[in-house]
Amino acid sequence: MIANITKGKRAVGALVYDFGPGRRDEHINPRIVAGNVTGTPLQVARAIDHTARRRPGITAPIWRTSLSLPDEDGILPDAQWSAIATAFIADMGFDGAPWVAVRHGDDHIHLTVSRVDWGGQLLTDRWDYRRAREAADRIEEEHGLVRAADRFRAEGPQVRNNELEASNRRRGPDAAVPPEREELRRLVREVRDASRGLGRDAFESGLADVGVRFRANEASTGKMNGYSFTVDDLVDGEGERIWFPASKVARELRWAQLKTVIGDGPPAGPDAAATAEFVDRATEMMRQGRIERGTALSGDHPALSSDPAARILAQWQAKTAGQEVPAEALSVPKPESVPAWTDRRRRPHGALATDAIPGEIKKARRQIATWQSEMETAHANARDWDGMATGAVTGARVRNLHQLQAAVAAAEPHIEAADTARHDRVAADTAADAARTTWREASHRKELGRLELRRMGTSRKAEEKRATASGEAIHAYVEQGRQAMTRAVEASRAAQEASGLPDAEAEATRLREKWPQLLADAQRGDQDEGRARRDAEQSRAQGLARRVDAVAARADRLAQEAEFRRTMPADQAKAEGRARRDAARTAPSTARRRKAAPRPPGEQPAHLRRQPPAAGGPGRTR
């Protein structure tokens, strides 16, 4: 159970939300299931606010929490939610203030409480988160709910970066198997569950069967301290075998917990047979001694025996001693009356024909086999998604990111050629601009007089020559820029073809600048998806398991009904057969029940009947 606490100013807004449609129309049948204020929802909210306003200096006088349950707890009835809400409010110390509990869904309720009690005293909310957690823990224990502490507890020490990288080096980064420690955890748990109550020998034999090497850590005094586990390919860089202590594989595999599961095993050898024989002989001797002393238990009294000789002897001894033996003690107990097929204990399977029961049993078993296959598939899918959730298996987002990096790497030479061509174009444009400046200066000077040109240290002919050279340079640089631009376009097109990306250069820049963040986001997204898919598959497997249990129970009841009919008296079997046949004849079929009743003779169909004219209408006669 999770308690989510919030605080506010007014209870009206909280109750309006509780009885409204919800943020996504998820509120179904809102109703008050507990509380100490009566009335409509708005009347209850105003009563809570009226009490809270007695302390105007409190900024958040409304204390509010939601109590939610996981899917494993199922759907609780309103009466149980009422008991949970009342106990929770009492544990929090708020039962002296007005409060109400509203339910508008299957898995949670909302509690709205005034922190000002009926007498105007302010109730403390100090350490309310810790107090709420402790109250929820007590309620979980009292009502047999799933403990939140167990739901959010890690299964065991997690595989971190260095160990994961080492496992990838040993098995390959694309191996579809979890790291060795995760595999050890699964295998040892399976062997432990299969060896429950069978002792150490069966447990160690099971480990050898599944390929898990083990090492018993025993002290010099012979005291068992636990196990260490490994698998064949679990070695370090120097080839030395790596051993994991049981506590590093999973916490519940420590010897203190493991020995309580596997037990000491059944006694073996001649000692077991001798012990069983001694127990049987001692039990019989005690029984005979009680009979001889006249202190036998009521169930062992000869007068209650089904043996006629024992009953006659007990009667004769009682008469000789002048004792009156109760008549019911001497009479043979009558067999219990056989229930009829309409009895509650035999419904609804008692109504089935005897020949139909084997077919129903086969149908139930086929359904069980189908659901068990689906359940195994769900468990396998959950294990696969668990590898992605723990980071042991690479997800689609990380793979796509690496594929994008490979595509960009294939286009990298073309990207560099495009960058070089652009730099060449910029250089050509710069040189062309300089040549244009020179050409304009020379063109201006050649129009000046000779005296002014001489003063400048040049001549008209020199300036004309310089203008001609600058004009030719301008054309040459422009041509170089055009060619460089053509090379850049061709290189960009080649990069697009090599990578398959519409803008390989932009992707290369993005990967170069944001690679660590992109990789972290992809890993986080894969792990989130893995956890969601794993939880969904586990929930599906649990639902299938509940279905299998229900159908298996039905198959057992059908088998009991078949055995009951086989052993019942012949007269009752015949009577029940006749009663079932008569009931089948008198019960109308589904099609007959759905068929409309025939119309009385002379009555027209409904669509042909004319309605009488309204009063005062055109059909009225005077």
Coordinates of C-alpha atoms in Angstrom, one line a residue:
M1 CA 0.0 0.0 0.0
I2 CA 1.3 3.4 -1.0
A3 CA 0.2 6.6 0.8
N4 CA 0.6 9.8 -1.3
I5 CA 0.3 12.9 0.9
T6 CA -0.6 16.4 -0.2
K7 CA -1.8 19.5 1.6
G8 CA -4.2 22.4 0.6
K9 CA -6.4 25.2 1.7
R10 CA -9.9 24.0 0.9
A11 CA -11.7 20.7 0.9
V12 CA -14.2 21.8 -1.7
G13 CA -11.8 21.6 -4.5
A14 CA -10.6 18.2 -3.4
L15 CA -14.1 16.7 -3.2
V16 CA -15.1 18.3 -6.5
Y17 CA -12.1 16.5 -8.1
D18 CA -13.0 13.2 -6.4
F19 CA -16.6 13.3 -7.6
G20 CA -15.7 14.7 -11.1
P21 CA -14.7 12.8 -14.2
G22 CA -11.0 12.9 -13.5
R23 CA -8.2 14.1 -15.7
R24 CA -8.8 11.3 -18.3
D25 CA -12.4 10.4 -17.5
E26 CA -11.0 7.6 -15.3
H27 CA -13.4 8.2 -12.3
I28 CA -16.1 5.6 -12.2
N29 CA -19.0 5.6 -9.7
P30 CA -17.5 8.0 -7.1
R31 CA -18.9 7.3 -3.6
I32 CA -18.1 8.0 0.1
V33 CA -17.0 4.7 1.8
A34 CA -16.0 6.1 5.2
G35 CA -15.8 9.2 7.3
N36 CA -17.4 11.0 10.2
V37 CA -19.3 13.7 8.3
T38 CA -22.6 13.0 6.6
G39 CA -24.4 14.7 3.7
T40 CA -23.9 15.4 0.0
P41 CA -20.3 15.7 -1.2
L42 CA -20.5 19.5 -1.2
Q43 CA -22.1 19.5 2.3
V44 CA -19.3 17.3 3.6
A45 CA -16.6 19.5 2.0
R46 CA -18.1 22.7 3.5
A47 CA -18.3 21.1 6.9
I48 CA -14.6 20.2 6.7
D49 CA -13.7 23.7 5.5
H50 CA -15.9 25.3 8.3
T51 CA -13.9 23.5 10.9
A52 CA -10.6 24.3 9.3
R53 CA -11.4 28.0 9.2
R54 CA -11.4 28.1 13.0
R55 CA -7.6 28.5 12.7
P56 CA -7.3 31.2 10.1
G57 CA -3.5 31.5 10.6
I58 CA -2.8 28.0 9.1
T59 CA -1.9 28.3 5.4
A60 CA -2.7 24.6 4.5
P61 CA -5.3 23.2 7.0
I62 CA -6.5 20.4 4.7
W63 CA -4.4 17.2 4.9
R64 CA -5.1 14.8 2.0
T65 CA -3.7 11.4 1.0
S66 CA -4.5 8.6 -1.4
L67 CA -4.1 5.0 -0.4
S68 CA -3.4 2.8 -3.5
L69 CA -2.9 -1.0 -3.8
P70 CA -1.0 -3.0 -6.5
D71 CA -2.8 -5.4 -8.9
E72 CA -1.7 -8.4 -6.8
D73 CA -4.2 -7.4 -4.0
G74 CA -7.1 -7.6 -6.4
I75 CA -10.3 -5.4 -6.0
L76 CA -11.3 -4.9 -2.4
P77 CA -15.0 -4.4 -1.4
D78 CA -16.1 -1.0 0.0
A79 CA -16.5 -2.5 3.5
Q80 CA -12.8 -3.5 3.6
W81 CA -11.8 -0.1 2.3
S82 CA -13.9 1.5 5.0
A83 CA -12.1 -0.5 7.7
I84 CA -8.7 0.4 6.1
A85 CA -9.5 4.1 6.0
T86 CA -10.8 4.2 9.6
A87 CA -7.7 2.3 10.9
F88 CA -5.4 4.6 8.9
I89 CA -7.0 7.8 10.3
A90 CA -6.8 6.4 13.8
D91 CA -3.1 5.5 13.5
M92 CA -2.4 9.0 12.2
G93 CA -4.1 10.6 15.1
F94 CA -6.7 12.4 13.0
D95 CA -9.8 10.6 14.2
G96 CA -10.8 13.6 16.3
A97 CA -11.2 15.8 13.3
P98 CA -13.7 15.8 10.4
W99 CA -12.6 13.5 7.6
V100 CA -14.0 11.6 4.6
A101 CA -12.9 8.8 2.3
V102 CA -13.9 8.7 -1.3
R103 CA -13.6 5.9 -3.8
H104 CA -13.8 6.4 -7.5
G105 CA -11.7 3.5 -8.8
D106 CA -10.8 -0.1 -8.1
D107 CA -7.4 0.2 -6.6
H108 CA -7.3 3.4 -4.4
I109 CA -9.2 5.8 -2.2
H110 CA -8.8 9.5 -1.3
L111 CA -8.8 10.7 2.3
T112 CA -9.6 14.4 3.0
V113 CA -9.0 15.5 6.6
S114 CA -9.1 18.8 8.5
R115 CA -6.0 19.4 10.6
V116 CA -8.3 21.4 13.0
D117 CA -10.3 19.0 15.2
W118 CA -13.8 19.5 16.4
G119 CA -12.6 21.5 19.5
G120 CA -10.5 23.9 17.4
Q121 CA -7.2 22.4 18.3
L122 CA -4.5 22.1 15.6
L123 CA -3.4 18.5 14.8
T124 CA 0.3 18.1 14.1
D125 CA 1.5 16.8 10.8
R126 CA 5.1 16.4 11.9
W127 CA 6.8 13.3 10.5
D128 CA 3.5 12.5 8.7
Y129 CA 5.3 10.7 5.8
R130 CA 7.0 8.3 8.2
R131 CA 3.8 7.9 10.3
A132 CA 1.8 7.2 7.2
R133 CA 4.3 4.5 6.1
E134 CA 4.2 2.8 9.5
A135 CA 0.4 2.9 9.5
A136 CA 0.3 1.4 6.0
D137 CA 2.7 -1.4 7.1
R138 CA 0.4 -2.3 10.0
I139 CA -2.7 -2.3 7.8
E140 CA -0.9 -4.5 5.2
E141 CA -0.2 -7.0 8.0
E142 CA -3.7 -6.9 9.4
H143 CA -5.5 -7.3 6.1
G144 CA -3.0 -9.7 4.4
L145 CA -2.1 -7.3 1.7
V146 CA 1.1 -7.3 -0.4
R147 CA 3.9 -5.5 1.6
A148 CA 5.2 -2.4 -0.2
A149 CA 8.7 -3.1 1.3
D150 CA 8.8 -6.4 -0.4
R151 CA 7.6 -5.0 -3.8
F152 CA 10.3 -2.4 -4.0
R153 CA 13.1 -4.4 -2.6
A154 CA 15.9 -5.3 -5.1
E155 CA 16.1 -9.0 -5.9
G156 CA 19.8 -9.1 -5.1
P157 CA 23.1 -7.2 -5.7
Q158 CA 22.9 -5.6 -9.1
V159 CA 25.3 -6.1 -11.9
R160 CA 27.3 -2.9 -12.4
N161 CA 29.3 -1.4 -15.2
N162 CA 32.7 -3.2 -14.8
E163 CA 31.1 -6.6 -14.3
L164 CA 28.7 -6.0 -17.2
E165 CA 31.6 -5.1 -19.5
A166 CA 33.6 -8.1 -18.4
S167 CA 30.5 -10.3 -19.2
N168 CA 30.2 -8.7 -22.6
R169 CA 33.8 -9.4 -23.3
R170 CA 33.4 -13.1 -22.4
R171 CA 30.1 -13.7 -24.1
G172 CA 30.1 -11.0 -26.8
P173 CA 28.2 -7.7 -26.7
D174 CA 25.4 -9.1 -28.8
A175 CA 24.8 -12.3 -26.8
A176 CA 21.1 -12.7 -25.9
V177 CA 21.9 -14.0 -22.4
P178 CA 22.1 -12.2 -19.1
P179 CA 25.4 -11.7 -17.2
E180 CA 26.7 -14.8 -15.3
R181 CA 25.6 -13.6 -11.9
E182 CA 22.0 -13.0 -13.2
E183 CA 22.1 -16.5 -14.7
L184 CA 23.4 -18.0 -11.4
R185 CA 20.6 -16.2 -9.5
R186 CA 17.9 -17.8 -11.7
L187 CA 19.4 -21.3 -11.8
V188 CA 20.1 -21.5 -8.0
R189 CA 16.6 -20.3 -7.2
E190 CA 15.1 -22.9 -9.5
V191 CA 17.2 -25.7 -7.9
R192 CA 16.3 -24.4 -4.4
D193 CA 12.6 -24.4 -5.1
A194 CA 12.8 -27.9 -6.6
S195 CA 14.8 -29.2 -3.6
R196 CA 12.4 -27.8 -1.0
G197 CA 12.5 -30.1 2.1
L198 CA 14.8 -32.7 0.4
G199 CA 18.1 -31.7 2.1
R200 CA 21.6 -30.7 1.0
D201 CA 22.2 -33.8 -1.1
A202 CA 19.2 -33.1 -3.3
F203 CA 20.1 -29.4 -3.5
E204 CA 23.8 -30.1 -4.5
S205 CA 22.7 -32.8 -7.0
G206 CA 20.3 -30.3 -8.6
L207 CA 23.1 -27.7 -8.9
A208 CA 25.3 -30.3 -10.7
D209 CA 22.4 -31.2 -13.1
V210 CA 21.9 -27.5 -14.2
G211 CA 25.7 -26.9 -14.7
V212 CA 26.3 -24.8 -11.6
R213 CA 29.5 -25.4 -9.7
F214 CA 29.3 -25.0 -6.0
R215 CA 31.7 -24.9 -3.1
A216 CA 30.5 -25.5 0.5
N217 CA 32.1 -23.1 3.0
E218 CA 32.5 -25.2 6.1
A219 CA 34.5 -24.1 9.2
S220 CA 37.2 -26.3 10.8
T221 CA 34.6 -27.3 13.4
G222 CA 32.3 -28.7 10.7
K223 CA 29.8 -25.8 10.9
M224 CA 28.2 -25.0 7.6
N225 CA 28.5 -21.3 6.7
G226 CA 27.1 -21.3 3.2
Y227 CA 27.9 -21.8 -0.5
S228 CA 29.8 -20.1 -3.2
F229 CA 28.7 -20.6 -6.9
T230 CA 30.1 -20.2 -10.3
V231 CA 29.5 -21.5 -13.9
D232 CA 32.0 -23.0 -16.4
D233 CA 32.7 -19.8 -18.5
L234 CA 33.0 -17.5 -15.5
V235 CA 36.8 -16.7 -15.4
D236 CA 38.8 -13.5 -15.1
G237 CA 41.4 -12.1 -17.5
E238 CA 44.1 -14.6 -16.3
G239 CA 41.9 -17.6 -16.7
E240 CA 41.2 -18.0 -12.9
R241 CA 37.7 -19.1 -11.9
I242 CA 35.5 -16.4 -10.3
W243 CA 33.4 -17.6 -7.3
F244 CA 30.4 -15.6 -6.0
P245 CA 29.3 -16.1 -2.4
A246 CA 25.6 -16.9 -2.0
S247 CA 24.9 -13.5 -0.4
K248 CA 26.3 -11.8 -3.6
V249 CA 24.0 -13.9 -5.8
A250 CA 20.8 -13.2 -3.9
R251 CA 20.1 -12.3 -0.3
E252 CA 17.7 -15.2 0.3
L253 CA 20.4 -17.7 -0.7
R254 CA 22.4 -17.1 2.4
W255 CA 22.7 -20.3 4.5
A256 CA 20.5 -18.9 7.3
Q257 CA 17.6 -18.7 4.9
L258 CA 18.6 -21.5 2.5
K259 CA 18.7 -24.2 5.2
T260 CA 15.1 -23.5 6.3
V261 CA 14.0 -24.1 2.7
I262 CA 15.9 -27.2 1.7
G263 CA 15.7 -28.7 5.2
D264 CA 17.5 -31.8 6.5
G265 CA 15.9 -34.2 4.1
P266 CA 14.0 -37.4 4.9
P267 CA 15.8 -40.1 6.9
A268 CA 17.4 -42.7 4.8
G269 CA 18.6 -46.3 5.3
P270 CA 17.5 -48.9 7.7
D271 CA 17.1 -46.4 10.5
A272 CA 14.1 -44.8 8.8
A273 CA 12.3 -48.2 8.5
A274 CA 13.1 -49.1 12.1
T275 CA 11.8 -45.8 13.3
A276 CA 8.5 -46.1 11.4
E277 CA 8.1 -49.7 12.7
F278 CA 8.8 -48.6 16.3
V279 CA 6.2 -45.8 16.0
D280 CA 3.5 -48.2 14.7
R281 CA 4.2 -50.8 17.3
A282 CA 4.2 -48.2 20.1
T283 CA 0.9 -46.7 18.9
E284 CA -0.7 -50.2 18.9
M285 CA 0.6 -51.0 22.4
M286 CA -0.8 -47.8 23.8
R287 CA -4.1 -48.4 22.2
Q288 CA -4.4 -52.0 23.6
G289 CA -3.3 -50.8 27.0
R290 CA -6.0 -48.1 27.1
I291 CA -8.6 -50.7 26.2
E292 CA -7.4 -53.2 28.9
R293 CA -7.5 -50.5 31.6
G294 CA -10.9 -49.3 30.5
T295 CA -9.6 -45.8 29.7
A296 CA -9.7 -46.0 25.9
L297 CA -10.7 -42.9 24.0
S298 CA -14.2 -42.6 22.7
G299 CA -13.2 -43.4 19.2
D300 CA -11.5 -46.6 20.3
H301 CA -14.3 -47.9 22.6
P302 CA -15.3 -51.4 21.5
A303 CA -19.0 -50.4 21.8
L304 CA -18.5 -48.1 18.9
S305 CA -16.7 -50.7 16.8
S306 CA -18.2 -51.8 13.5
D307 CA -17.2 -55.4 14.4
P308 CA -20.3 -57.2 15.6
A309 CA -18.3 -59.5 18.0
A310 CA -16.7 -56.5 19.7
R311 CA -20.1 -54.8 20.1
I312 CA -21.7 -58.0 21.7
L313 CA -18.7 -58.4 24.0
A314 CA -18.9 -54.8 25.2
Q315 CA -22.6 -55.2 25.8
W316 CA -22.2 -58.4 27.8
Q317 CA -19.4 -56.8 29.9
A318 CA -21.5 -53.8 30.6
K319 CA -24.5 -56.0 31.8
T320 CA -22.2 -58.1 34.0
A321 CA -20.9 -55.0 35.7
G322 CA -24.4 -53.7 36.1
Q323 CA -23.7 -50.7 33.8
E324 CA -26.1 -49.2 31.4
V325 CA -24.5 -48.7 28.0
P326 CA -26.2 -46.0 25.9
A327 CA -28.2 -47.4 23.1
E328 CA -26.6 -45.0 20.6
A329 CA -23.2 -46.3 21.6
L330 CA -24.2 -49.8 20.7
S331 CA -26.0 -49.0 17.5
V332 CA -24.1 -48.8 14.2
P333 CA -23.9 -45.1 13.1
K334 CA -26.1 -44.4 10.1
P335 CA -24.4 -43.3 7.0
E336 CA -24.6 -39.7 6.2
S337 CA -27.4 -38.7 3.9
V338 CA -26.4 -38.4 0.3
P339 CA -26.9 -34.9 -1.1
A340 CA -29.2 -34.5 -4.1
W341 CA -28.1 -33.1 -7.4
T342 CA -29.9 -29.9 -6.6
D343 CA -28.0 -29.5 -3.3
R344 CA -25.7 -26.5 -3.0
R345 CA -22.7 -28.7 -2.6
R346 CA -23.2 -30.3 -6.0
R347 CA -24.4 -27.3 -8.0
P348 CA -23.9 -26.6 -10.8
H349 CA -22.1 -29.8 -11.8
G350 CA -24.9 -32.0 -10.5
A351 CA -27.1 -30.7 -13.3
L352 CA -24.8 -32.1 -16.0
A353 CA -25.6 -35.4 -17.7
T354 CA -23.3 -38.2 -16.6
D355 CA -22.0 -38.7 -20.1
A356 CA -21.2 -35.0 -20.4
I357 CA -18.9 -34.8 -17.4
P358 CA -15.8 -36.6 -19.0
G359 CA -16.1 -34.2 -21.9
E360 CA -16.2 -31.2 -19.6
I361 CA -13.1 -32.5 -17.7
K362 CA -11.2 -32.9 -21.0
K363 CA -12.2 -29.4 -22.1
A364 CA -11.0 -28.0 -18.8
R365 CA -7.7 -29.8 -19.0
R366 CA -7.2 -28.6 -22.6
Q367 CA -7.9 -25.0 -21.4
I368 CA -5.4 -25.5 -18.6
A369 CA -2.7 -26.8 -21.0
T370 CA -3.3 -23.8 -23.3
W371 CA -3.0 -21.3 -20.4
Q372 CA 0.0 -23.0 -19.0
S373 CA 1.7 -22.7 -22.4
E374 CA 0.8 -19.1 -22.5
M375 CA 2.0 -18.6 -18.9
E376 CA 5.4 -20.2 -19.8
T377 CA 5.7 -17.9 -22.8
A378 CA 4.8 -14.9 -20.5
H379 CA 7.5 -16.0 -18.0
A380 CA 10.1 -16.3 -20.8
N381 CA 9.2 -12.9 -22.2
A382 CA 9.4 -11.4 -18.7
R383 CA 12.9 -12.9 -18.3
D384 CA 13.9 -11.4 -21.7
W385 CA 12.6 -8.0 -20.8
D386 CA 14.2 -8.2 -17.4
G387 CA 17.6 -8.4 -19.1
M388 CA 16.8 -5.2 -20.9
A389 CA 15.5 -3.6 -17.7
T390 CA 18.7 -4.4 -15.9
G391 CA 20.9 -3.3 -18.8
A392 CA 22.3 -6.8 -19.4
V393 CA 20.7 -6.8 -22.9
T394 CA 21.1 -4.0 -25.4
G395 CA 17.8 -2.5 -26.4
A396 CA 16.4 -1.1 -29.7
R397 CA 17.2 2.5 -28.9
V398 CA 20.9 1.8 -28.2
R399 CA 21.2 -0.4 -31.3
N400 CA 19.6 2.3 -33.5
L401 CA 22.0 4.9 -32.0
H402 CA 25.0 2.7 -32.9
Q403 CA 23.6 2.1 -36.3
L404 CA 23.2 5.8 -36.8
Q405 CA 26.9 6.2 -35.7
A406 CA 28.0 3.6 -38.2
A407 CA 26.1 5.2 -41.0
V408 CA 27.6 8.6 -40.2
A409 CA 31.1 7.0 -40.1
A410 CA 30.5 5.6 -43.6
A411 CA 29.8 9.1 -44.9
E412 CA 32.6 10.7 -43.0
P413 CA 35.1 10.9 -46.0
H414 CA 32.4 12.6 -48.1
I415 CA 31.5 15.0 -45.3
E416 CA 35.2 16.0 -45.0
A417 CA 35.4 16.5 -48.8
A418 CA 32.3 18.7 -48.6
D419 CA 33.8 20.8 -45.8
T420 CA 37.1 21.1 -47.8
A421 CA 35.2 22.2 -50.9
R422 CA 33.3 24.8 -48.9
H423 CA 36.5 26.2 -47.4
D424 CA 37.9 26.4 -51.0
R425 CA 34.8 28.3 -52.1
V426 CA 35.1 30.8 -49.3
A427 CA 38.8 31.3 -50.1
A428 CA 38.0 31.9 -53.8
D429 CA 35.2 34.3 -52.9
T430 CA 37.6 36.2 -50.6
A431 CA 40.3 36.4 -53.4
A432 CA 37.6 37.5 -55.9
D433 CA 36.5 40.3 -53.6
A434 CA 40.2 41.5 -53.3
A435 CA 40.6 41.3 -57.0
R436 CA 37.4 43.4 -57.5
T437 CA 38.8 46.0 -55.1
T438 CA 42.1 46.2 -57.1
W439 CA 40.2 46.4 -60.4
R440 CA 38.0 49.3 -59.2
E441 CA 41.1 51.2 -57.9
A442 CA 43.0 50.6 -61.2
S443 CA 40.0 51.7 -63.3
H444 CA 39.7 54.8 -61.2
R445 CA 43.4 55.7 -61.5
K446 CA 43.7 55.3 -65.2
E447 CA 41.2 58.1 -65.7
L448 CA 43.5 60.6 -63.8
G449 CA 45.9 63.0 -65.4
R450 CA 49.6 62.2 -66.0
L451 CA 50.9 64.7 -63.5
E452 CA 48.7 63.2 -60.7
L453 CA 49.6 59.6 -61.8
R454 CA 53.3 60.6 -61.7
R455 CA 52.8 62.0 -58.2
M456 CA 51.3 58.6 -57.2
G457 CA 54.3 56.8 -58.7
T458 CA 52.4 55.1 -61.5
S459 CA 51.2 55.6 -65.1
R460 CA 48.1 55.2 -67.1
K461 CA 49.6 52.2 -68.9
A462 CA 50.5 50.5 -65.7
E463 CA 47.0 51.0 -64.3
E464 CA 45.4 49.7 -67.4
K465 CA 47.6 46.7 -67.2
R466 CA 46.7 46.2 -63.5
A467 CA 43.0 46.6 -64.3
T468 CA 43.3 44.0 -67.0
A469 CA 45.1 41.5 -64.7
S470 CA 42.6 42.1 -61.9
G471 CA 39.6 41.5 -64.3
E472 CA 41.2 38.2 -65.4
A473 CA 41.8 37.2 -61.7
I474 CA 38.2 38.0 -60.9
H475 CA 36.9 35.6 -63.6
A476 CA 39.4 32.9 -62.5
Y477 CA 38.5 33.1 -58.8
V478 CA 34.8 33.1 -59.6
E479 CA 35.3 29.9 -61.7
Q480 CA 37.2 28.4 -58.8
G481 CA 34.4 29.2 -56.4
R482 CA 31.8 27.7 -58.8
Q483 CA 33.9 24.5 -59.1
A484 CA 34.3 24.3 -55.3
M485 CA 30.6 24.7 -54.8
T486 CA 30.0 21.9 -57.4
R487 CA 32.4 19.6 -55.5
A488 CA 30.6 20.4 -52.2
V489 CA 27.2 19.5 -53.6
E490 CA 28.5 16.3 -55.1
A491 CA 30.2 15.3 -51.8
S492 CA 27.0 16.1 -49.8
R493 CA 25.1 13.9 -52.3
A494 CA 27.6 11.1 -51.9
A495 CA 27.4 11.4 -48.1
Q496 CA 23.6 11.1 -48.3
E497 CA 23.9 8.0 -50.5
A498 CA 26.6 6.4 -48.3
S499 CA 24.7 6.9 -45.1
G500 CA 21.1 6.8 -46.2
L501 CA 20.5 10.0 -44.2
P502 CA 18.9 13.1 -45.6
D503 CA 21.4 15.3 -43.7
A504 CA 24.4 13.3 -42.8
E505 CA 26.5 16.4 -41.9
A506 CA 23.9 17.6 -39.3
E507 CA 23.7 14.1 -37.8
A508 CA 27.5 13.9 -37.6
T509 CA 27.6 17.3 -35.8
R510 CA 24.9 16.2 -33.4
L511 CA 26.6 12.9 -32.6
R512 CA 29.9 14.5 -32.1
E513 CA 28.6 17.2 -29.7
K514 CA 26.0 15.2 -27.7
W515 CA 27.1 11.5 -27.9
P516 CA 27.3 10.9 -24.1
Q517 CA 23.9 12.4 -23.5
L518 CA 22.3 10.6 -26.4
L519 CA 23.7 7.3 -25.3
A520 CA 22.5 7.8 -21.7
D521 CA 19.0 8.8 -22.9
A522 CA 18.9 5.7 -25.2
Q523 CA 20.0 3.4 -22.3
R524 CA 17.5 4.9 -19.9
G525 CA 14.7 4.6 -22.5
D526 CA 15.5 0.9 -23.1
Q527 CA 15.5 0.2 -19.4
D528 CA 12.2 1.9 -18.8
E529 CA 10.6 0.0 -21.7
G530 CA 12.1 -3.2 -20.4
R531 CA 10.7 -2.6 -16.9
A532 CA 7.3 -1.8 -18.3
R533 CA 7.2 -4.8 -20.6
R534 CA 8.5 -7.1 -17.8
D535 CA 5.9 -5.9 -15.4
A536 CA 3.2 -6.4 -18.0
E537 CA 4.3 -9.9 -18.8
Q538 CA 4.5 -10.8 -15.1
S539 CA 1.0 -9.4 -14.5
R540 CA -0.2 -11.5 -17.5
A541 CA 1.4 -14.6 -16.1
Q542 CA -0.2 -14.0 -12.7
G543 CA -3.6 -13.6 -14.3
L544 CA -3.1 -16.8 -16.3
A545 CA -2.1 -18.6 -13.1
R546 CA -5.3 -17.5 -11.4
R547 CA -7.3 -18.7 -14.4
V548 CA -5.4 -22.1 -14.3
D549 CA -6.2 -22.5 -10.6
A550 CA -9.9 -21.7 -11.1
V551 CA -10.2 -24.1 -14.0
A552 CA -8.2 -26.8 -12.1
A553 CA -10.6 -26.4 -9.2
R554 CA -13.5 -26.8 -11.5
A555 CA -12.0 -29.9 -13.1
D556 CA -11.4 -31.3 -9.5
R557 CA -15.1 -30.7 -8.7
L558 CA -16.2 -32.4 -11.9
A559 CA -14.0 -35.4 -11.1
Q560 CA -15.5 -35.5 -7.6
E561 CA -19.0 -35.4 -9.1
A562 CA -18.1 -38.3 -11.5
E563 CA -16.7 -40.4 -8.6
F564 CA -19.7 -39.5 -6.5
R565 CA -22.1 -40.7 -9.2
R566 CA -20.1 -43.9 -9.7
T567 CA -20.3 -44.8 -6.0
M568 CA -23.8 -43.6 -5.2
P569 CA -26.7 -46.1 -4.7
A570 CA -28.3 -47.3 -7.8
D571 CA -31.8 -46.0 -6.8
Q572 CA -30.5 -42.5 -6.3
A573 CA -28.6 -42.6 -9.6
K574 CA -31.8 -43.6 -11.5
A575 CA -33.9 -41.0 -9.7
E576 CA -31.4 -38.2 -10.4
G577 CA -31.2 -39.3 -14.1
R578 CA -35.0 -39.0 -14.4
A579 CA -35.0 -35.6 -12.6
R580 CA -32.3 -34.2 -14.9
R581 CA -34.1 -35.4 -18.0
D582 CA -37.4 -33.8 -16.8
A583 CA -35.7 -30.6 -16.0
A584 CA -34.1 -30.5 -19.4
R585 CA -37.4 -31.0 -21.1
T586 CA -39.3 -28.3 -19.1
A587 CA -36.5 -25.7 -19.5
P588 CA -37.1 -23.7 -22.7
S589 CA -34.3 -23.3 -25.1
T590 CA -32.5 -20.0 -25.6
A591 CA -34.0 -19.5 -29.0
R592 CA -37.4 -20.2 -27.7
R593 CA -37.0 -17.7 -24.9
R594 CA -35.9 -15.0 -27.2
K595 CA -38.7 -15.6 -29.7
A596 CA -41.5 -13.0 -29.5
A597 CA -44.9 -14.0 -28.3
P598 CA -47.5 -14.6 -31.1
R599 CA -50.0 -11.8 -31.8
P600 CA -53.6 -12.4 -30.9
P601 CA -55.8 -13.3 -33.8
G602 CA -57.0 -10.3 -35.8
E603 CA -54.5 -7.8 -34.4
Q604 CA -52.4 -5.9 -36.8
P605 CA -48.6 -5.5 -36.6
A606 CA -47.3 -2.5 -34.7
H607 CA -46.2 -0.6 -37.7
L608 CA -49.7 -0.8 -39.3
R609 CA -51.6 0.4 -36.3
R610 CA -53.0 3.9 -36.5
Q611 CA -52.7 6.2 -33.5
P612 CA -56.0 7.8 -32.4
P613 CA -56.3 11.5 -33.2
A614 CA -55.3 14.0 -30.5
A615 CA -57.9 15.9 -28.6
G616 CA -58.9 19.0 -30.5
G617 CA -57.3 17.8 -33.6
P618 CA -58.6 17.7 -37.2
G619 CA -60.1 14.2 -36.6
R620 CA -62.4 15.3 -33.8
T621 CA -66.1 15.3 -34.5
R622 CA -68.7 17.6 -32.9

